[in-house]
Coordinates of C-alpha atoms in Angstrom, one line a residue:
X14 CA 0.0 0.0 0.0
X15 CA 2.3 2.6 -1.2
X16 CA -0.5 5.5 0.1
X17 CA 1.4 4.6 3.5
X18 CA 4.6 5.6 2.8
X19 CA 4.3 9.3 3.8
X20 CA 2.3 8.2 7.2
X21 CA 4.9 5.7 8.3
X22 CA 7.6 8.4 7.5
X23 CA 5.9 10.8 10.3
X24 CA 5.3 7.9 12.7
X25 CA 9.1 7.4 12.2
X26 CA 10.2 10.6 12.6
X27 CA 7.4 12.4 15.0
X28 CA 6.4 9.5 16.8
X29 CA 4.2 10.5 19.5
X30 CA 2.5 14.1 19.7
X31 CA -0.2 15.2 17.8
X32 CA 1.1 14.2 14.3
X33 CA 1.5 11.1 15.1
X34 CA -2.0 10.7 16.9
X35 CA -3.0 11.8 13.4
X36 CA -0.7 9.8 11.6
X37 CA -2.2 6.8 13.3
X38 CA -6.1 7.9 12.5
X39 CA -5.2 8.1 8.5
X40 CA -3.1 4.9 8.7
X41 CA -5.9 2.9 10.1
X42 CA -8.4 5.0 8.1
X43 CA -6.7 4.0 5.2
X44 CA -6.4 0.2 6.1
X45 CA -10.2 0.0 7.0
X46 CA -11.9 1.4 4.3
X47 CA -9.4 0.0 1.6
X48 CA -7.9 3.1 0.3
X49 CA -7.6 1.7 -3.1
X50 CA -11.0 2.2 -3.6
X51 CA -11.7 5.7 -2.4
X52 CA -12.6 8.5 -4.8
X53 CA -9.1 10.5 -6.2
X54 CA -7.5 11.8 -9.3
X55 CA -9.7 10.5 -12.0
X56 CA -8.0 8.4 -14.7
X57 CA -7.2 10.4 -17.6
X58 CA -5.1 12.3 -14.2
X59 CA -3.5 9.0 -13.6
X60 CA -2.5 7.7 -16.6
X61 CA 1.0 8.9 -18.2
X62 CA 4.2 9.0 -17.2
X63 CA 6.1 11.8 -14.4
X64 CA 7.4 14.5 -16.3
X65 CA 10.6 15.8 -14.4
X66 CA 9.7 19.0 -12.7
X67 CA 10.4 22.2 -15.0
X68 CA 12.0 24.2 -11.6
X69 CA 15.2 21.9 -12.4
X70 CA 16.6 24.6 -14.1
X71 CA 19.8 27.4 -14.4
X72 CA 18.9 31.2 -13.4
X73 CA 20.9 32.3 -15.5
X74 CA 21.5 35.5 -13.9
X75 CA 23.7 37.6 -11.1
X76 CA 23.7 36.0 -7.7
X77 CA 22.4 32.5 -6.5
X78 CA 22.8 30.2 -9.5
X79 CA 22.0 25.8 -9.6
X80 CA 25.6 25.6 -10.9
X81 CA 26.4 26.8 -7.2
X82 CA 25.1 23.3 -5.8
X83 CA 23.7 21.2 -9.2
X84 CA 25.7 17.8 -8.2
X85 CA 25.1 17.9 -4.4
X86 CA 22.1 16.3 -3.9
X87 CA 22.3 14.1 -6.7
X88 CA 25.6 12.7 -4.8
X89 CA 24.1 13.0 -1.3
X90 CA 20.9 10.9 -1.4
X91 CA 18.1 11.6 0.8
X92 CA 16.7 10.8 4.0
X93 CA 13.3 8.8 3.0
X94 CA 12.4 9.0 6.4
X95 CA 12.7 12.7 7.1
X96 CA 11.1 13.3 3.6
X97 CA 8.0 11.0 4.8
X98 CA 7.5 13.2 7.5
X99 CA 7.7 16.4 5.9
X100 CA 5.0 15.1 3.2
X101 CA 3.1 14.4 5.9
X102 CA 3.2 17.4 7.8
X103 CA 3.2 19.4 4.4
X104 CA -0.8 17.2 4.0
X105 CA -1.7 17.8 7.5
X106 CA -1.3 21.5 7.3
X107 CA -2.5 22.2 3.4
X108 CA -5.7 20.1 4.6
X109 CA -6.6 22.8 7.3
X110 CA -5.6 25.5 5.1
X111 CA -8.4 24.2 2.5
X112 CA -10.8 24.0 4.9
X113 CA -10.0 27.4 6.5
X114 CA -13.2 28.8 5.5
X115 CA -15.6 25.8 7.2
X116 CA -16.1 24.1 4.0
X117 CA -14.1 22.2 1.0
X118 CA -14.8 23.8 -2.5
X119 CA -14.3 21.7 -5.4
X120 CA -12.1 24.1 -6.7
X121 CA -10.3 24.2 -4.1
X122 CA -9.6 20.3 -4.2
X123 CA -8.8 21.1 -7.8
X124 CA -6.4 23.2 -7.1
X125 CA -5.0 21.4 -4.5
X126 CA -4.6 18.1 -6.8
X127 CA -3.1 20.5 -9.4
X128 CA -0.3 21.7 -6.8
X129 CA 0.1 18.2 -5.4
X130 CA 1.0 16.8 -9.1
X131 CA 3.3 19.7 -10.2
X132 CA 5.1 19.2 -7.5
X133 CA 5.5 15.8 -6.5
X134 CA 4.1 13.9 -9.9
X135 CA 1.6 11.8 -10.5
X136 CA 1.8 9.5 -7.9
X137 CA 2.6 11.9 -5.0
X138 CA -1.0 13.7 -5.9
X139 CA -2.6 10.4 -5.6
X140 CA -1.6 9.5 -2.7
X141 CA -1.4 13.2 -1.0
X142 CA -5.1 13.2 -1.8
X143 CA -6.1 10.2 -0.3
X144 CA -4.4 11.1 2.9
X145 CA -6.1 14.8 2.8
X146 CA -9.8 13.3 2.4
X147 CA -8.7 11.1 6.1
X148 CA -7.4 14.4 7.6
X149 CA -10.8 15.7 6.3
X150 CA -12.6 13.4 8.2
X151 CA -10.7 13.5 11.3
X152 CA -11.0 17.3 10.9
X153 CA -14.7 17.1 10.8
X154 CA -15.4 14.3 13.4
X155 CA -13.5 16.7 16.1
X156 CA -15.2 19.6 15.5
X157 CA -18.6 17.6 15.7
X158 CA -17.5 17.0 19.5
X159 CA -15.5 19.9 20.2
X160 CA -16.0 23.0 18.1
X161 CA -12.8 25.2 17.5
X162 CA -10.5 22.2 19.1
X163 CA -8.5 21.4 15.7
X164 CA -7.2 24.7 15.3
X165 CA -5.3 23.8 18.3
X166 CA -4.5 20.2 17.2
X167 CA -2.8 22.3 14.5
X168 CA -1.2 24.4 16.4
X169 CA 0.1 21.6 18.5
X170 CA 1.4 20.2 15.3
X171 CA 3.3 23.3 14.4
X172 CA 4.7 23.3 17.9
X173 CA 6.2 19.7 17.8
X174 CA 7.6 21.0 14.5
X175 CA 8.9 23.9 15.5
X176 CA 10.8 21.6 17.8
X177 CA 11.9 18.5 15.6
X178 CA 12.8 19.9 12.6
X179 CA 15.5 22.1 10.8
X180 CA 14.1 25.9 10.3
X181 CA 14.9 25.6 6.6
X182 CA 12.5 22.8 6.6
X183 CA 10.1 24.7 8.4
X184 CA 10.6 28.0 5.7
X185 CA 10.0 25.8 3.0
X186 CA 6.3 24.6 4.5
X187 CA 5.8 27.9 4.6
X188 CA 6.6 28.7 1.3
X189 CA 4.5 25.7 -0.5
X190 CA 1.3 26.4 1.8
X191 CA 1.9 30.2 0.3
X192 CA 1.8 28.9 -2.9
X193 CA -1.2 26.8 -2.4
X194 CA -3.1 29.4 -2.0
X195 CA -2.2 31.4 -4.7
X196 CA -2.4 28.9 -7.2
X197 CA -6.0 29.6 -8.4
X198 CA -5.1 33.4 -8.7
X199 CA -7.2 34.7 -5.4
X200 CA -6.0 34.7 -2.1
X201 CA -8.7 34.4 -0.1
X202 CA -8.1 36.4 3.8
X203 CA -9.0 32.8 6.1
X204 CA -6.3 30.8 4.5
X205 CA -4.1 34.0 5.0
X206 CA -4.9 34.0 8.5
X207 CA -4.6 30.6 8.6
X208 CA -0.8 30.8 7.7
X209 CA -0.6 33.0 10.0
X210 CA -1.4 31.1 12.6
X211 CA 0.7 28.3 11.3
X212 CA 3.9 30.5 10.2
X213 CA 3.8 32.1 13.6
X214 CA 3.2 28.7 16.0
X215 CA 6.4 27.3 13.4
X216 CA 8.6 30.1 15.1
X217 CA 8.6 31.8 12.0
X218 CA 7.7 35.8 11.3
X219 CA 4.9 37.1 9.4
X220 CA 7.5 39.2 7.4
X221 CA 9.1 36.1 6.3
X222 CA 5.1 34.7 6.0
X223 CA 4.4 37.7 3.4
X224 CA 7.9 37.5 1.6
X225 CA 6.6 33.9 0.4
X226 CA 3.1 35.1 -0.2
X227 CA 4.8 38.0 -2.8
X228 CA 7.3 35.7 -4.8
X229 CA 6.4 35.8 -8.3
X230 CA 5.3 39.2 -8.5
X231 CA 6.2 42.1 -10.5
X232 CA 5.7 45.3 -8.8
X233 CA 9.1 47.1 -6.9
X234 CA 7.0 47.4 -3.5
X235 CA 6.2 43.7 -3.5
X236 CA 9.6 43.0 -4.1
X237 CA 11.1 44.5 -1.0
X238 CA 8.7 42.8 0.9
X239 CA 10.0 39.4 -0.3
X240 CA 13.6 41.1 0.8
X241 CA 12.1 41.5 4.1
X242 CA 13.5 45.1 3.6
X243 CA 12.0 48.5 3.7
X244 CA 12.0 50.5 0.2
X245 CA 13.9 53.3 2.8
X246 CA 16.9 50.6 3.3
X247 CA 20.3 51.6 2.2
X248 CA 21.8 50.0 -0.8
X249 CA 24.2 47.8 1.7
X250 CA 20.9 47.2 3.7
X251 CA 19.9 45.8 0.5
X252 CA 22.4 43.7 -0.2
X253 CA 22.5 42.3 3.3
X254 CA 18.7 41.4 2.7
X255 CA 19.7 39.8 0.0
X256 CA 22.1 37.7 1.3
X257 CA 20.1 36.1 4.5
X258 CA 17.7 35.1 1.9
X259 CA 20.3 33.3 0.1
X260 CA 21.6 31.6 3.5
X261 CA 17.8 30.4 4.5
X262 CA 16.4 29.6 1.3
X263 CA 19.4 27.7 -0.2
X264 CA 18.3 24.1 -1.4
X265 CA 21.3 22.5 0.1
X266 CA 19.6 23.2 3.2
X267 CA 17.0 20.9 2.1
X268 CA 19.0 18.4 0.0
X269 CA 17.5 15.1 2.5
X270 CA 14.2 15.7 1.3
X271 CA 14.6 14.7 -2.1
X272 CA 14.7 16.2 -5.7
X273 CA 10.8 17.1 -5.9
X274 CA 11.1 19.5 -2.7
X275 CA 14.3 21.0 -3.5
X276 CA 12.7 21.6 -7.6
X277 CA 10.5 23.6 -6.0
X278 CA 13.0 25.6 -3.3
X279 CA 15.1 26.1 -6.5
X280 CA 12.1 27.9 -7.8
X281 CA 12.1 29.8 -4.9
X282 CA 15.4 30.9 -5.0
X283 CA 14.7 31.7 -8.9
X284 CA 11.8 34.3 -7.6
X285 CA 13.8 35.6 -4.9
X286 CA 16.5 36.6 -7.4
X287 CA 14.3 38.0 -9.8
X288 CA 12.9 40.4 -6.7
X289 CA 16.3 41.6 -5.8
X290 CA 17.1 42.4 -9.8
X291 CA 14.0 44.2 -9.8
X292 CA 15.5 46.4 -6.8
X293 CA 18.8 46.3 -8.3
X294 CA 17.9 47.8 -11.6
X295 CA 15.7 50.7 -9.8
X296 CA 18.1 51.7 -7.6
X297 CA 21.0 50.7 -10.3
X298 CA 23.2 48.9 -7.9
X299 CA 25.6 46.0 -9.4

């Protein structure tokens, strides 16, 4: 039951705690109503082969480039176990997100099942939505007996994160939940606030929250927001800025989580540069 693979990788790794109590309700879920059966991706979605991720590419420009770090990963292997548990915790928290607003739009799902493949293939969305529809149910049967309770289940969650894992691998939850919810082009204000709440239980800052949330656009104000700077900051301010982002966004930081995850920190990095050339250019630093 390959479905089980990112469960038993958070039982591994977070045993105990919240995720694991949750870990345990979709891994017996899953084994009792014979997962293979429930409703997914439909099959024109599940037939064809993974296509290799299109962020596995050079930059091409001043500052961070892949040729910085291209073989590293490909020579230091992964940690399946640590990668298990971040998929997991990834599901747990883009399943509350989803439902921030009390209910589960088809879009939504859509969307969802659109992020999951271009990220983690074909397989990965398949079983990333089967887990989601479990946390959906577990979701819903604990707010039928305590109302407002698993917002603080997630919280917990983010806590016992905040307190097992690395904070690069923390930044980069972050930064997939952010793009989550932009991916159908409106971001709606309870899934904001709901990274919010996550981001800042994770130990993280809402400035670093809204830096993900602006990668990708074009405008010179969002792109010193993404710098976590002020458009008053001094060139060397700038540059400076510049340069944490580098340090806590670099996909070596994440190279035991496997190629799909660091594809998409890559892409990251790739928006991040193209906010600082943006500011570069206006200001017509080098």
């Amino acid at each position: 039951m390959a479905k089980a693979k990112w469960i038993g990788g958070a039982l591994g790794l977070l045993s105990g705690g919240p995720i694991g109590a949750l870990a345990g309700f979709v891994l017996g879920s899953l084994f009792d109503n014979l997962v293979d059966d429930a409703p997914s991706l439909n099959q024109s979605e599940q037939q064809g082969t993974y296509q290799q991720n299109a962020y596995q590419q050079s930059y091409g420009r001043s500052g961070y480039s892949q040729s910085h770090y291209g073989s590293t990963y490909r020579t230091q292997g992964f940690d399946q176990e640590a990668r298990n548990g971040f998929l997991f915790s990834l599901l747990t928290l883009m399943a509350y997100i989803i439902k921030a607003d009390g209910k589960i739009m088809h879009s939504e799902m859509e969307t969802a099942r659109r992020f999951l493949r271009d990220t983690f293939g074909q397989v990965g969305a398949a079983e990333g939505e089967r887990i989601m529809l479990r946390l959906f149910e577990q979701q819903k049967q604990q707010e039928q007996q305590s109302p407002g309770s698993y917002r603080q289940t997630i919280l917990n969650c983010c806590y016992q994160l905040r307190a097992t894992v690395g904070a690069s691998e923390l930044l980069q939850i972050v930064s997939l939940l952010a793009l989550l919810i932009k991916a159908d082009g409106v971001v709606d204000s309870s899934e904001v606030n709901a990274l919010r709440d996550i981001t800042l239980a994770l130990g993280l800052s809402e400035a670093e929250m809204n830096s993900m949330l602006n990668l990708g656009s074009t405008t010179l104000e969002q792109a010193y927001t993404v710098l976590e700077v002020s458009p008053t900051a001094t060139d060397d301010e700038v540059r400076a800025a510049y340069k944490r982002l580098v340090l806590k966004h670099h996909p070596d930081r994440i190279a035991n989580l496997g190629p799909d995850v660091i594809a998409a920190a890559e892409q990251k990095m790739k928006a991040i540069n193209e906010a600082k050339d943006l500011i570069y250019k206006h200001r017509g630093m080098s």
